[in-house]
Short mmCIF file of N, CA and C in Angstrom, two decimals:
data_model
loop_
_atom_site.label_atom_id
_atom_site.label_comp_id
_atom_site.label_asym_id
_atom_site.label_seq_id
_atom_site.Cartn_x
_atom_site.Cartn_y
_atom_site.Cartn_z
N MET A 1 125.30 111.49 151.72
CA MET A 1 125.65 110.09 151.70
C MET A 1 125.59 109.54 150.29
N ASP A 2 124.55 109.92 149.51
CA ASP A 2 124.43 109.43 148.13
C ASP A 2 125.68 109.77 147.32
N PHE A 3 126.23 110.96 147.56
CA PHE A 3 127.43 111.42 146.86
C PHE A 3 128.57 110.42 147.05
N PHE A 4 128.79 109.99 148.31
CA PHE A 4 129.89 109.07 148.59
C PHE A 4 129.60 107.66 148.09
N GLU A 5 128.33 107.23 148.21
CA GLU A 5 127.98 105.90 147.72
C GLU A 5 128.15 105.82 146.21
N ALA A 6 127.66 106.82 145.48
CA ALA A 6 127.79 106.81 144.02
C ALA A 6 129.25 106.87 143.62
N GLY A 7 130.01 107.74 144.27
CA GLY A 7 131.43 107.86 143.96
C GLY A 7 132.21 106.61 144.29
N GLY A 8 131.87 105.98 145.42
CA GLY A 8 132.56 104.76 145.82
C GLY A 8 132.35 103.64 144.83
N GLU A 9 131.13 103.51 144.34
CA GLU A 9 130.84 102.44 143.37
C GLU A 9 131.56 102.66 142.05
N THR A 10 131.53 103.88 141.54
CA THR A 10 132.15 104.13 140.24
C THR A 10 133.67 104.07 140.32
N VAL A 11 134.26 104.63 141.37
CA VAL A 11 135.72 104.56 141.52
C VAL A 11 136.15 103.12 141.76
N GLY A 12 135.43 102.40 142.61
CA GLY A 12 135.76 101.00 142.86
C GLY A 12 135.68 100.16 141.60
N SER A 13 134.64 100.38 140.81
CA SER A 13 134.51 99.66 139.55
C SER A 13 135.64 100.02 138.59
N THR A 14 135.98 101.30 138.51
CA THR A 14 137.07 101.71 137.63
C THR A 14 138.39 101.08 138.06
N LEU A 15 138.63 100.98 139.36
CA LEU A 15 139.86 100.33 139.83
C LEU A 15 139.87 98.84 139.49
N SER A 16 138.71 98.20 139.47
CA SER A 16 138.65 96.81 139.00
C SER A 16 139.06 96.74 137.53
N TRP A 17 138.60 97.70 136.74
CA TRP A 17 139.00 97.75 135.34
C TRP A 17 140.49 98.02 135.21
N VAL A 18 141.05 98.85 136.10
CA VAL A 18 142.50 99.10 136.08
C VAL A 18 143.24 97.78 136.24
N LEU A 19 142.86 96.98 137.23
CA LEU A 19 143.51 95.68 137.45
C LEU A 19 143.37 94.79 136.22
N LEU A 20 142.17 94.75 135.64
CA LEU A 20 141.93 93.90 134.48
C LEU A 20 142.78 94.33 133.29
N TYR A 21 142.74 95.62 132.95
CA TYR A 21 143.49 96.08 131.78
C TYR A 21 145.00 96.01 131.99
N MET A 22 145.47 96.24 133.20
CA MET A 22 146.90 96.11 133.45
C MET A 22 147.35 94.66 133.33
N ALA A 23 146.52 93.72 133.77
CA ALA A 23 146.86 92.30 133.62
C ALA A 23 146.86 91.90 132.15
N LEU A 24 145.92 92.43 131.38
CA LEU A 24 145.83 92.08 129.96
C LEU A 24 146.90 92.75 129.11
N HIS A 25 147.47 93.85 129.60
CA HIS A 25 148.45 94.61 128.83
C HIS A 25 149.71 94.85 129.66
N PRO A 26 150.50 93.80 129.89
CA PRO A 26 151.68 93.94 130.75
C PRO A 26 152.70 94.95 130.23
N GLU A 27 152.75 95.15 128.92
CA GLU A 27 153.69 96.12 128.36
C GLU A 27 153.29 97.55 128.74
N VAL A 28 151.99 97.82 128.78
CA VAL A 28 151.49 99.13 129.22
C VAL A 28 151.74 99.28 130.71
N GLN A 29 151.46 98.24 131.46
CA GLN A 29 151.70 98.26 132.91
C GLN A 29 153.15 98.59 133.21
N GLU A 30 154.07 97.93 132.51
CA GLU A 30 155.50 98.15 132.77
C GLU A 30 155.93 99.56 132.37
N LYS A 31 155.39 100.06 131.27
CA LYS A 31 155.72 101.42 130.83
C LYS A 31 155.24 102.45 131.86
N CYS A 32 154.04 102.24 132.40
CA CYS A 32 153.53 103.12 133.47
C CYS A 32 154.45 103.05 134.68
N ARG A 33 154.79 101.84 135.08
CA ARG A 33 155.61 101.64 136.28
C ARG A 33 156.97 102.33 136.12
N GLN A 34 157.59 102.19 134.97
CA GLN A 34 158.89 102.83 134.74
C GLN A 34 158.76 104.35 134.82
N GLU A 35 157.71 104.89 134.22
CA GLU A 35 157.48 106.33 134.28
C GLU A 35 157.29 106.78 135.73
N ILE A 36 156.51 106.02 136.48
CA ILE A 36 156.24 106.36 137.89
C ILE A 36 157.53 106.34 138.70
N PHE A 37 158.32 105.28 138.55
CA PHE A 37 159.57 105.19 139.31
C PHE A 37 160.56 106.26 138.88
N ASN A 38 160.60 106.60 137.59
CA ASN A 38 161.51 107.65 137.12
C ASN A 38 161.12 109.02 137.66
N CYS A 39 159.83 109.28 137.77
CA CYS A 39 159.36 110.61 138.18
C CYS A 39 159.11 110.75 139.68
N LEU A 40 158.61 109.67 140.31
CA LEU A 40 158.21 109.76 141.72
C LEU A 40 159.06 108.89 142.63
N GLY A 41 159.72 107.90 142.06
CA GLY A 41 160.42 106.94 142.90
C GLY A 41 159.40 106.11 143.67
N VAL A 42 159.67 105.89 144.94
CA VAL A 42 158.77 105.06 145.75
C VAL A 42 157.90 105.90 146.70
N ARG A 43 158.07 107.23 146.65
CA ARG A 43 157.26 108.06 147.55
C ARG A 43 155.80 108.04 147.11
N GLU A 44 154.92 108.30 148.07
CA GLU A 44 153.50 108.34 147.77
C GLU A 44 153.19 109.50 146.83
N PRO A 45 152.31 109.27 145.86
CA PRO A 45 151.96 110.35 144.93
C PRO A 45 151.04 111.37 145.60
N THR A 46 151.06 112.57 145.07
CA THR A 46 150.11 113.62 145.47
C THR A 46 149.50 114.18 144.19
N MET A 47 148.50 115.00 144.34
CA MET A 47 147.89 115.61 143.16
C MET A 47 148.84 116.59 142.48
N ASN A 48 149.86 117.04 143.18
CA ASN A 48 150.87 117.90 142.56
C ASN A 48 151.69 117.16 141.51
N ASP A 49 151.61 115.82 141.52
CA ASP A 49 152.36 115.02 140.55
C ASP A 49 151.64 114.91 139.21
N ARG A 50 150.41 115.39 139.13
CA ARG A 50 149.71 115.35 137.84
C ARG A 50 150.50 116.16 136.83
N GLY A 51 150.61 115.62 135.65
CA GLY A 51 151.39 116.27 134.60
C GLY A 51 152.80 115.74 134.52
N THR A 52 153.28 115.09 135.59
CA THR A 52 154.65 114.54 135.57
C THR A 52 154.68 113.10 135.08
N VAL A 53 153.52 112.46 135.03
CA VAL A 53 153.43 111.06 134.58
C VAL A 53 152.36 110.96 133.48
N PRO A 54 152.61 111.60 132.32
CA PRO A 54 151.57 111.68 131.29
C PRO A 54 151.14 110.32 130.73
N TYR A 55 152.07 109.38 130.59
CA TYR A 55 151.67 108.08 130.05
C TYR A 55 150.72 107.36 131.01
N THR A 56 151.02 107.46 132.30
CA THR A 56 150.15 106.85 133.30
C THR A 56 148.77 107.51 133.29
N GLU A 57 148.74 108.83 133.20
CA GLU A 57 147.46 109.54 133.13
C GLU A 57 146.69 109.15 131.87
N ALA A 58 147.39 109.04 130.74
CA ALA A 58 146.75 108.63 129.49
C ALA A 58 146.20 107.21 129.61
N THR A 59 146.91 106.36 130.34
CA THR A 59 146.44 104.98 130.54
C THR A 59 145.16 104.96 131.36
N ILE A 60 145.10 105.78 132.41
CA ILE A 60 143.87 105.87 133.21
C ILE A 60 142.71 106.36 132.33
N MET A 61 142.97 107.34 131.49
CA MET A 61 141.94 107.86 130.59
C MET A 61 141.47 106.79 129.61
N GLU A 62 142.42 106.01 129.07
CA GLU A 62 142.05 104.96 128.13
C GLU A 62 141.25 103.86 128.82
N ILE A 63 141.59 103.56 130.06
CA ILE A 63 140.79 102.58 130.82
C ILE A 63 139.38 103.12 131.02
N GLN A 64 139.25 104.40 131.33
CA GLN A 64 137.91 104.99 131.48
C GLN A 64 137.14 104.93 130.16
N ARG A 65 137.83 105.20 129.06
CA ARG A 65 137.16 105.16 127.76
C ARG A 65 136.71 103.74 127.41
N CYS A 66 137.60 102.78 127.58
CA CYS A 66 137.28 101.40 127.21
C CYS A 66 136.25 100.75 128.13
N SER A 67 136.28 101.09 129.40
CA SER A 67 135.37 100.45 130.35
C SER A 67 134.01 101.14 130.42
N SER A 68 133.96 102.42 130.16
CA SER A 68 132.71 103.18 130.18
C SER A 68 131.87 102.82 131.41
N VAL A 69 132.43 103.08 132.59
CA VAL A 69 131.82 102.66 133.86
C VAL A 69 130.41 103.22 134.04
N ALA A 70 130.19 104.45 133.65
CA ALA A 70 128.84 105.05 133.74
C ALA A 70 128.37 105.32 132.31
N PRO A 71 127.85 104.29 131.62
CA PRO A 71 127.57 104.42 130.19
C PRO A 71 126.45 105.38 129.83
N SER A 72 125.59 105.70 130.77
CA SER A 72 124.49 106.64 130.50
C SER A 72 124.64 107.84 131.41
N GLY A 73 124.69 109.01 130.81
CA GLY A 73 124.81 110.22 131.60
C GLY A 73 123.49 110.58 132.27
N LEU A 74 123.55 111.57 133.12
CA LEU A 74 122.33 112.07 133.77
C LEU A 74 121.44 112.75 132.74
N GLU A 75 120.15 112.72 133.00
CA GLU A 75 119.22 113.32 132.05
C GLU A 75 119.37 114.84 132.03
N HIS A 76 119.04 115.39 130.90
CA HIS A 76 118.97 116.84 130.71
C HIS A 76 117.54 117.15 130.29
N LYS A 77 117.12 118.39 130.41
CA LYS A 77 115.77 118.77 130.02
C LYS A 77 115.84 119.96 129.08
N ALA A 78 115.09 119.87 127.98
CA ALA A 78 115.03 120.98 127.03
C ALA A 78 114.34 122.16 127.70
N LEU A 79 114.99 123.30 127.68
CA LEU A 79 114.45 124.50 128.31
C LEU A 79 113.48 125.25 127.40
N GLU A 80 113.53 124.92 126.11
CA GLU A 80 112.63 125.54 125.13
C GLU A 80 112.49 124.60 123.95
N ASP A 81 111.49 124.83 123.11
CA ASP A 81 111.36 124.04 121.88
C ASP A 81 112.63 124.23 121.06
N THR A 82 113.18 123.13 120.58
CA THR A 82 114.46 123.17 119.88
C THR A 82 114.40 122.23 118.68
N GLU A 83 115.13 122.57 117.64
CA GLU A 83 115.28 121.65 116.51
C GLU A 83 116.73 121.20 116.46
N LEU A 84 116.92 119.89 116.30
CA LEU A 84 118.26 119.31 116.27
C LEU A 84 118.30 118.25 115.19
N ASP A 85 119.13 118.47 114.18
CA ASP A 85 119.27 117.51 113.07
C ASP A 85 117.92 117.11 112.47
N GLY A 86 117.04 118.08 112.31
CA GLY A 86 115.75 117.81 111.70
C GLY A 86 114.68 117.29 112.65
N TYR A 87 115.03 117.11 113.91
CA TYR A 87 114.08 116.62 114.91
C TYR A 87 113.63 117.79 115.79
N THR A 88 112.35 117.82 116.10
CA THR A 88 111.83 118.83 117.00
C THR A 88 111.81 118.26 118.41
N ILE A 89 112.43 118.97 119.32
CA ILE A 89 112.45 118.57 120.73
C ILE A 89 111.64 119.61 121.49
N LYS A 90 110.56 119.16 122.08
CA LYS A 90 109.66 120.06 122.78
C LYS A 90 110.23 120.46 124.14
N LYS A 91 109.88 121.65 124.56
CA LYS A 91 110.26 122.14 125.89
C LYS A 91 109.86 121.12 126.95
N ASP A 92 110.71 120.96 127.95
CA ASP A 92 110.52 120.06 129.10
C ASP A 92 110.72 118.57 128.77
N THR A 93 111.14 118.26 127.53
CA THR A 93 111.44 116.86 127.18
C THR A 93 112.72 116.45 127.91
N LEU A 94 112.68 115.27 128.54
CA LEU A 94 113.89 114.74 129.18
C LEU A 94 114.75 114.07 128.12
N LEU A 95 116.04 114.36 128.15
CA LEU A 95 116.98 113.82 127.18
C LEU A 95 118.07 113.04 127.89
N PHE A 96 118.35 111.86 127.39
CA PHE A 96 119.43 111.02 127.92
C PHE A 96 120.47 110.86 126.82
N TYR A 97 121.71 110.79 127.18
CA TYR A 97 122.76 110.56 126.19
C TYR A 97 123.54 109.31 126.58
N ASN A 98 124.08 108.66 125.58
CA ASN A 98 124.81 107.41 125.76
C ASN A 98 126.31 107.70 125.69
N ILE A 99 126.94 107.80 126.85
CA ILE A 99 128.38 108.10 126.90
C ILE A 99 129.17 107.04 126.15
N ASN A 100 128.75 105.80 126.28
CA ASN A 100 129.48 104.71 125.62
C ASN A 100 129.55 104.91 124.11
N SER A 101 128.49 105.45 123.50
CA SER A 101 128.52 105.67 122.05
C SER A 101 129.57 106.71 121.67
N PHE A 102 129.82 107.67 122.55
CA PHE A 102 130.89 108.64 122.30
C PHE A 102 132.24 107.93 122.26
N PHE A 103 132.41 106.96 123.17
CA PHE A 103 133.70 106.27 123.31
C PHE A 103 133.95 105.25 122.21
N LEU A 104 132.89 104.83 121.51
CA LEU A 104 133.04 103.82 120.46
C LEU A 104 132.90 104.39 119.06
N ASP A 105 132.87 105.69 118.93
CA ASP A 105 132.69 106.35 117.64
C ASP A 105 133.95 106.19 116.78
N ARG A 106 133.87 105.34 115.76
CA ARG A 106 135.01 105.05 114.89
C ARG A 106 135.46 106.31 114.13
N ASP A 107 134.51 107.15 113.73
CA ASP A 107 134.88 108.37 113.01
C ASP A 107 135.74 109.29 113.88
N TYR A 108 135.52 109.26 115.17
CA TYR A 108 136.26 110.14 116.08
C TYR A 108 137.56 109.51 116.57
N TRP A 109 137.50 108.24 117.01
CA TRP A 109 138.66 107.60 117.63
C TRP A 109 139.51 106.80 116.65
N GLY A 110 138.95 106.44 115.49
CA GLY A 110 139.71 105.67 114.51
C GLY A 110 139.67 104.17 114.78
N ASP A 111 140.17 103.77 115.92
CA ASP A 111 140.23 102.35 116.29
C ASP A 111 139.74 102.18 117.73
N PRO A 112 138.47 102.49 117.99
CA PRO A 112 137.98 102.50 119.37
C PRO A 112 138.03 101.15 120.07
N GLU A 113 138.10 100.06 119.30
CA GLU A 113 138.13 98.73 119.91
C GLU A 113 139.50 98.38 120.46
N LYS A 114 140.52 99.15 120.12
CA LYS A 114 141.88 98.88 120.59
C LYS A 114 142.19 99.64 121.88
N PHE A 115 142.90 98.96 122.77
CA PHE A 115 143.38 99.60 123.99
C PHE A 115 144.70 100.27 123.66
N ARG A 116 144.69 101.60 123.57
CA ARG A 116 145.86 102.34 123.11
C ARG A 116 145.97 103.67 123.87
N PRO A 117 146.65 103.67 125.02
CA PRO A 117 146.77 104.91 125.81
C PRO A 117 147.39 106.07 125.04
N GLU A 118 148.23 105.77 124.06
CA GLU A 118 148.91 106.83 123.30
C GLU A 118 147.95 107.78 122.61
N ARG A 119 146.71 107.36 122.40
CA ARG A 119 145.73 108.24 121.75
C ARG A 119 145.50 109.51 122.58
N PHE A 120 145.80 109.46 123.87
CA PHE A 120 145.58 110.61 124.75
C PHE A 120 146.85 111.44 124.98
N LEU A 121 147.90 111.17 124.19
CA LEU A 121 149.16 111.90 124.35
C LEU A 121 149.47 112.75 123.13
N ASN A 122 150.19 113.85 123.34
CA ASN A 122 150.66 114.63 122.21
C ASN A 122 151.76 113.84 121.48
N ASP A 123 152.27 114.38 120.39
CA ASP A 123 153.20 113.63 119.53
C ASP A 123 154.45 113.16 120.24
N ASP A 124 154.99 113.96 121.16
CA ASP A 124 156.22 113.52 121.84
C ASP A 124 155.94 112.82 123.17
N GLY A 125 154.65 112.61 123.49
CA GLY A 125 154.29 111.87 124.70
C GLY A 125 154.50 112.62 125.99
N SER A 126 154.67 113.94 125.91
CA SER A 126 155.01 114.71 127.11
C SER A 126 153.80 115.26 127.86
N LYS A 127 152.62 115.23 127.24
CA LYS A 127 151.43 115.69 127.97
C LYS A 127 150.17 115.06 127.39
N THR A 128 149.14 115.00 128.24
CA THR A 128 147.87 114.42 127.82
C THR A 128 147.07 115.44 127.02
N LEU A 129 146.24 114.91 126.13
CA LEU A 129 145.39 115.74 125.29
C LEU A 129 143.96 115.72 125.81
N LYS A 130 143.25 116.79 125.57
CA LYS A 130 141.83 116.87 125.93
C LYS A 130 141.02 116.59 124.67
N TYR A 131 140.02 115.74 124.80
CA TYR A 131 139.15 115.42 123.68
C TYR A 131 137.72 115.78 124.02
N GLU A 132 137.05 116.40 123.08
CA GLU A 132 135.66 116.81 123.27
C GLU A 132 134.76 115.62 123.61
N ARG A 133 135.06 114.45 123.05
CA ARG A 133 134.20 113.28 123.25
C ARG A 133 134.70 112.36 124.36
N PHE A 134 135.66 112.81 125.12
CA PHE A 134 136.07 112.05 126.31
C PHE A 134 135.30 112.62 127.49
N ILE A 135 134.17 111.98 127.81
CA ILE A 135 133.25 112.54 128.81
C ILE A 135 132.86 111.48 129.85
N PRO A 136 133.82 110.86 130.53
CA PRO A 136 133.44 109.82 131.49
C PRO A 136 132.59 110.34 132.65
N PHE A 137 132.61 111.65 132.87
CA PHE A 137 131.85 112.23 133.98
C PHE A 137 130.64 113.03 133.48
N GLY A 138 130.29 112.86 132.22
CA GLY A 138 129.19 113.60 131.64
C GLY A 138 129.66 114.95 131.13
N PHE A 139 128.69 115.81 130.81
CA PHE A 139 129.04 117.14 130.33
C PHE A 139 127.91 118.12 130.62
N GLY A 140 128.21 119.37 130.45
CA GLY A 140 127.20 120.41 130.68
C GLY A 140 127.00 120.69 132.16
N LYS A 141 125.87 121.29 132.45
CA LYS A 141 125.57 121.68 133.84
C LYS A 141 125.32 120.48 134.74
N ARG A 142 125.08 119.29 134.16
CA ARG A 142 124.79 118.10 134.97
C ARG A 142 126.00 117.17 135.04
N VAL A 143 127.19 117.72 134.86
CA VAL A 143 128.40 116.90 134.97
C VAL A 143 128.48 116.33 136.39
N CYS A 144 129.10 115.17 136.54
CA CYS A 144 129.23 114.53 137.85
C CYS A 144 129.89 115.48 138.84
N MET A 145 129.22 115.72 139.97
CA MET A 145 129.78 116.66 140.94
C MET A 145 130.97 116.07 141.69
N GLY A 146 131.19 114.78 141.57
CA GLY A 146 132.34 114.15 142.21
C GLY A 146 133.53 113.97 141.28
N GLU A 147 133.50 114.63 140.12
CA GLU A 147 134.56 114.45 139.12
C GLU A 147 135.95 114.70 139.69
N SER A 148 136.16 115.80 140.36
CA SER A 148 137.50 116.13 140.88
C SER A 148 137.98 115.10 141.89
N LEU A 149 137.08 114.70 142.79
CA LEU A 149 137.43 113.70 143.80
C LEU A 149 137.73 112.35 143.14
N ALA A 150 136.91 111.95 142.19
CA ALA A 150 137.11 110.67 141.50
C ALA A 150 138.44 110.66 140.74
N LYS A 151 138.74 111.75 140.03
CA LYS A 151 140.01 111.83 139.30
C LYS A 151 141.19 111.73 140.26
N ALA A 152 141.09 112.40 141.40
CA ALA A 152 142.17 112.35 142.39
C ALA A 152 142.35 110.93 142.92
N GLU A 153 141.24 110.28 143.26
CA GLU A 153 141.32 108.91 143.79
C GLU A 153 141.91 107.96 142.76
N LEU A 154 141.45 108.04 141.52
CA LEU A 154 141.97 107.15 140.48
C LEU A 154 143.45 107.37 140.24
N PHE A 155 143.87 108.62 140.23
CA PHE A 155 145.28 108.95 140.02
C PHE A 155 146.14 108.37 141.15
N ILE A 156 145.79 108.68 142.38
CA ILE A 156 146.57 108.23 143.54
C ILE A 156 146.57 106.71 143.66
N PHE A 157 145.38 106.09 143.60
CA PHE A 157 145.28 104.64 143.79
C PHE A 157 146.00 103.88 142.68
N THR A 158 145.82 104.31 141.43
CA THR A 158 146.48 103.60 140.32
C THR A 158 147.99 103.65 140.47
N ILE A 159 148.52 104.80 140.80
CA ILE A 159 149.97 104.92 140.97
C ILE A 159 150.45 104.05 142.13
N MET A 160 149.74 104.08 143.24
CA MET A 160 150.17 103.28 144.40
C MET A 160 150.10 101.78 144.10
N ILE A 161 149.09 101.36 143.36
CA ILE A 161 149.00 99.95 142.95
C ILE A 161 150.22 99.58 142.12
N LEU A 162 150.54 100.41 141.12
CA LEU A 162 151.65 100.09 140.22
C LEU A 162 153.01 100.22 140.89
N GLN A 163 153.13 101.07 141.89
CA GLN A 163 154.39 101.17 142.65
C GLN A 163 154.65 99.92 143.48
N ASN A 164 153.59 99.26 143.89
CA ASN A 164 153.74 98.17 144.86
C ASN A 164 153.43 96.77 144.35
N LEU A 165 152.71 96.68 143.24
CA LEU A 165 152.25 95.36 142.78
C LEU A 165 152.45 95.18 141.29
N ARG A 166 152.82 93.98 140.90
CA ARG A 166 152.83 93.57 139.50
C ARG A 166 151.57 92.73 139.32
N ILE A 167 150.77 93.06 138.32
CA ILE A 167 149.48 92.42 138.10
C ILE A 167 149.60 91.49 136.90
N LYS A 168 149.27 90.22 137.11
CA LYS A 168 149.40 89.22 136.04
C LYS A 168 148.11 88.43 135.90
N ILE A 169 147.89 87.93 134.70
CA ILE A 169 146.78 87.00 134.48
C ILE A 169 147.06 85.75 135.31
N SER A 170 146.06 85.26 136.00
CA SER A 170 146.21 84.05 136.80
C SER A 170 146.42 82.85 135.88
N ALA A 171 147.47 82.08 136.15
CA ALA A 171 147.78 80.90 135.33
C ALA A 171 146.73 79.81 135.49
N ASN A 172 145.98 79.83 136.58
CA ASN A 172 145.02 78.76 136.88
C ASN A 172 143.59 79.07 136.46
N HIS A 173 143.39 80.21 135.80
CA HIS A 173 142.03 80.61 135.43
C HIS A 173 142.01 81.13 133.99
N ALA A 174 140.83 81.18 133.43
CA ALA A 174 140.67 81.69 132.06
C ALA A 174 141.04 83.17 132.00
N LYS A 175 141.57 83.56 130.86
CA LYS A 175 141.91 84.97 130.63
C LYS A 175 140.61 85.79 130.62
N PRO A 176 140.56 86.87 131.38
CA PRO A 176 139.33 87.67 131.42
C PRO A 176 139.07 88.36 130.08
N ASP A 177 137.81 88.55 129.78
CA ASP A 177 137.39 89.22 128.55
C ASP A 177 136.75 90.56 128.92
N PRO A 178 137.41 91.68 128.59
CA PRO A 178 136.84 92.98 128.96
C PRO A 178 135.53 93.29 128.23
N GLY A 179 135.23 92.54 127.18
CA GLY A 179 133.98 92.73 126.47
C GLY A 179 132.78 92.13 127.19
N GLN A 180 133.04 91.37 128.24
CA GLN A 180 131.99 90.77 129.06
C GLN A 180 131.96 91.52 130.39
N TYR A 181 130.80 92.01 130.76
CA TYR A 181 130.71 92.83 131.97
C TYR A 181 129.31 92.75 132.55
N GLU A 182 129.21 93.21 133.79
CA GLU A 182 127.91 93.33 134.46
C GLU A 182 127.39 94.73 134.16
N ALA A 183 126.24 94.79 133.52
CA ALA A 183 125.69 96.08 133.15
C ALA A 183 124.56 96.46 134.09
N GLY A 184 124.53 97.70 134.43
CA GLY A 184 123.49 98.27 135.28
C GLY A 184 123.62 99.77 135.17
N ILE A 185 123.39 100.46 136.25
CA ILE A 185 123.63 101.90 136.24
C ILE A 185 125.11 102.15 136.02
N THR A 186 125.93 101.27 136.60
CA THR A 186 127.37 101.30 136.32
C THR A 186 127.75 99.98 135.66
N ARG A 187 128.90 99.97 135.02
CA ARG A 187 129.39 98.79 134.33
C ARG A 187 130.63 98.29 135.05
N SER A 188 130.59 97.02 135.45
CA SER A 188 131.72 96.40 136.17
C SER A 188 132.19 95.18 135.41
N PRO A 189 133.48 94.85 135.49
CA PRO A 189 133.93 93.62 134.84
C PRO A 189 133.32 92.41 135.54
N LEU A 190 133.11 91.35 134.78
CA LEU A 190 132.70 90.10 135.40
C LEU A 190 133.80 89.66 136.35
N PRO A 191 133.49 88.85 137.36
CA PRO A 191 134.55 88.40 138.27
C PRO A 191 135.71 87.78 137.48
N PHE A 192 136.92 88.12 137.87
CA PHE A 192 138.11 87.61 137.18
C PHE A 192 139.20 87.35 138.21
N HIS A 193 140.20 86.60 137.81
CA HIS A 193 141.30 86.24 138.70
C HIS A 193 142.60 86.80 138.13
N VAL A 194 143.36 87.46 138.98
CA VAL A 194 144.71 87.91 138.63
C VAL A 194 145.65 87.51 139.76
N THR A 195 146.92 87.51 139.44
CA THR A 195 147.94 87.27 140.45
C THR A 195 148.61 88.60 140.75
N LEU A 196 148.74 88.94 142.02
CA LEU A 196 149.40 90.17 142.44
C LEU A 196 150.74 89.80 143.08
N GLU A 197 151.82 90.35 142.53
CA GLU A 197 153.15 90.09 143.06
C GLU A 197 153.71 91.38 143.65
N ALA A 198 154.21 91.30 144.86
CA ALA A 198 154.82 92.47 145.50
C ALA A 198 156.09 92.84 144.74
N ILE A 199 156.33 94.13 144.63
CA ILE A 199 157.54 94.62 143.94
C ILE A 199 158.58 94.99 144.99
#
């Protein structure tokens, strides 16, 4: 049960970020939608469609990077005395890492404060790139065991949302600020208002 509860919260929070970032970046939303309609039409997506919509996949990855839904990875334990960058880490020491710091590293990403899905695409935009510091599900032996399921859900749900709905900033409410969020074990956007239009 914990597996489904943890996965439901993180996927649900990420989908909230999808709505927020798509509303804030209508040009990205439209580019994803055009790619989806060109490759899939109106049929429901399947996991076999991965790789056919690289811009959409890169957009999901950029949303994960910018939102950092699970900013702290699971703890690891030193199996033996170790030295790292001049520090001695004793055997059995619990170690925590800050995933968010990986996502905001200017030396690695160049412009981490910008929402730019293209950073995850090769030069001609035909496929997504793998980055060592893109670790939304953690790394090592303690990687999130729901990673495959979460990736599948995010892929399917995001495509279905974009096939059926246009997401806009609500004219009657303040523009949401992605820099403001509810922090806890997971990170969720503060409540925000968008307008959903059927396509």
